[in-house]
Short mmCIF file of C-alpha atoms in Angstrom, two decimals:
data_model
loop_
_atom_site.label_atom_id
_atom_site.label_comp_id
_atom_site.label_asym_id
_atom_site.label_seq_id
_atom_site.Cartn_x
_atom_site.Cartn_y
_atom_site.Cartn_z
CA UNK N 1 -0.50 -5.54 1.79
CA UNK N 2 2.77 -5.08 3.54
CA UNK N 3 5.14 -2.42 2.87
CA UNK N 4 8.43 -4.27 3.47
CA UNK N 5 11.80 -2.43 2.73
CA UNK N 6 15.45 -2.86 3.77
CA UNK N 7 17.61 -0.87 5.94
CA UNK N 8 18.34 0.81 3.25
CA UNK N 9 14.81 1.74 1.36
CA UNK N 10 13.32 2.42 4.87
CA UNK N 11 16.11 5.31 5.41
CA UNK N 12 15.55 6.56 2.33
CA UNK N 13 11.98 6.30 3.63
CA UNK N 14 12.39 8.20 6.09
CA UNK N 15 14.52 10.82 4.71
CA UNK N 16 11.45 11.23 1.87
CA UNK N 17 9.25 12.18 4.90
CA UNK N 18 11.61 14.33 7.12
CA UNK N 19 14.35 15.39 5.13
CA UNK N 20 16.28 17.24 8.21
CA UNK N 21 16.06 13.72 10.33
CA UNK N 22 18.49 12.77 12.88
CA UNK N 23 18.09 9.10 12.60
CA UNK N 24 21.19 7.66 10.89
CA UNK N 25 20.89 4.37 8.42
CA UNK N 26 23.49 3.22 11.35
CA UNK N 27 21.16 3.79 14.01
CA UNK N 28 18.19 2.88 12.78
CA UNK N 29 20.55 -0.65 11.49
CA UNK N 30 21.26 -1.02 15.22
CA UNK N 31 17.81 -0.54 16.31
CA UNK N 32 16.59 -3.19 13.56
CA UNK N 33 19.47 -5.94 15.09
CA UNK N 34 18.50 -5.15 18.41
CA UNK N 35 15.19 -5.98 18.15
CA UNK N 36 13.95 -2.78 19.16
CA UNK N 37 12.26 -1.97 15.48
CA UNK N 38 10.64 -5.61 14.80
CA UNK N 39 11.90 -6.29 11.12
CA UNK N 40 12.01 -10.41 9.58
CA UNK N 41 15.39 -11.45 8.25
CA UNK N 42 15.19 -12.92 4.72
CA UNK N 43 18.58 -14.20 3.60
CA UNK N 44 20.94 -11.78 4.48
CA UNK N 45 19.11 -8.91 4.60
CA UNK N 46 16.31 -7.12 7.06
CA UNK N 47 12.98 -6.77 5.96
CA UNK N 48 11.09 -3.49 8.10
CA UNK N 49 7.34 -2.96 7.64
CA UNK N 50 7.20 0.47 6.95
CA UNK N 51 3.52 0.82 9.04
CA UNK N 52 5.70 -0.84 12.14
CA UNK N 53 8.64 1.94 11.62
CA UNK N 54 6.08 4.75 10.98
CA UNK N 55 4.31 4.02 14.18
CA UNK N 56 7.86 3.56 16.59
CA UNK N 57 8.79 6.43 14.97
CA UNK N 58 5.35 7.87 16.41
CA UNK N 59 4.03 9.31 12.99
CA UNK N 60 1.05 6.59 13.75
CA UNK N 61 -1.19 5.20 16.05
CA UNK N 62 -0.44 1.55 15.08
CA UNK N 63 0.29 -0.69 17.65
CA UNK N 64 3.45 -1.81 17.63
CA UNK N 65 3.31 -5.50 17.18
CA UNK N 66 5.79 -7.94 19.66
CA UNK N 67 8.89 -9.76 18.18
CA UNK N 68 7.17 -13.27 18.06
CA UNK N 69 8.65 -16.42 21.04
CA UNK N 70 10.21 -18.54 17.99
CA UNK N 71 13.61 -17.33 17.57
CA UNK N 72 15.23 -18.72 13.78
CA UNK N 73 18.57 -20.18 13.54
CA UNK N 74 18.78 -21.88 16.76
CA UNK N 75 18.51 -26.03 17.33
CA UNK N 76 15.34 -27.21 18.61
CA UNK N 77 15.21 -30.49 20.87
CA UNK N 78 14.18 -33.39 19.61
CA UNK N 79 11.42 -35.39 21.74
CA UNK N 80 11.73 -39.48 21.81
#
């Protein structure tokens, strides 16, 4: 089962497992918008698998999976 969190819960997260961590809920926010940490929007909040995070973060060996082609929000054409 996924471990899906916000922004939010995943800093708090992190703070649980390194308490004297650098990463900011800012930074890790930006990283999330970016693209760089692969999270799924769900209304108007992030969603970040905490297995993804763990393993950017490089407290795993997961492979971190790619942000997938189909990009939400934008128009798609119509073929006649």
């Amino acid at each position: 089962m996924l471990r899906m969190r916000t922004i939010e819960k995943s800093h708090e997260h992190i703070k649980a497992l390194d308490p004297d961590t650098a990463l900011t809920k800012y930074a890790l926010r930006q990283k999330v918008i970016s693209g760089e940490i692969p999270s799924r929007k769900c209304g108007g909040k992030y969603l970040i698998n905490l297995d993804v995070l763990e393993a950017y973060l490089g407290a795993t060996d997961i492979p971190i999976p790619q942000p997938d082609t189909y990009t939400s929000g934008k128009m798609r054409p119509i073929d006649e």
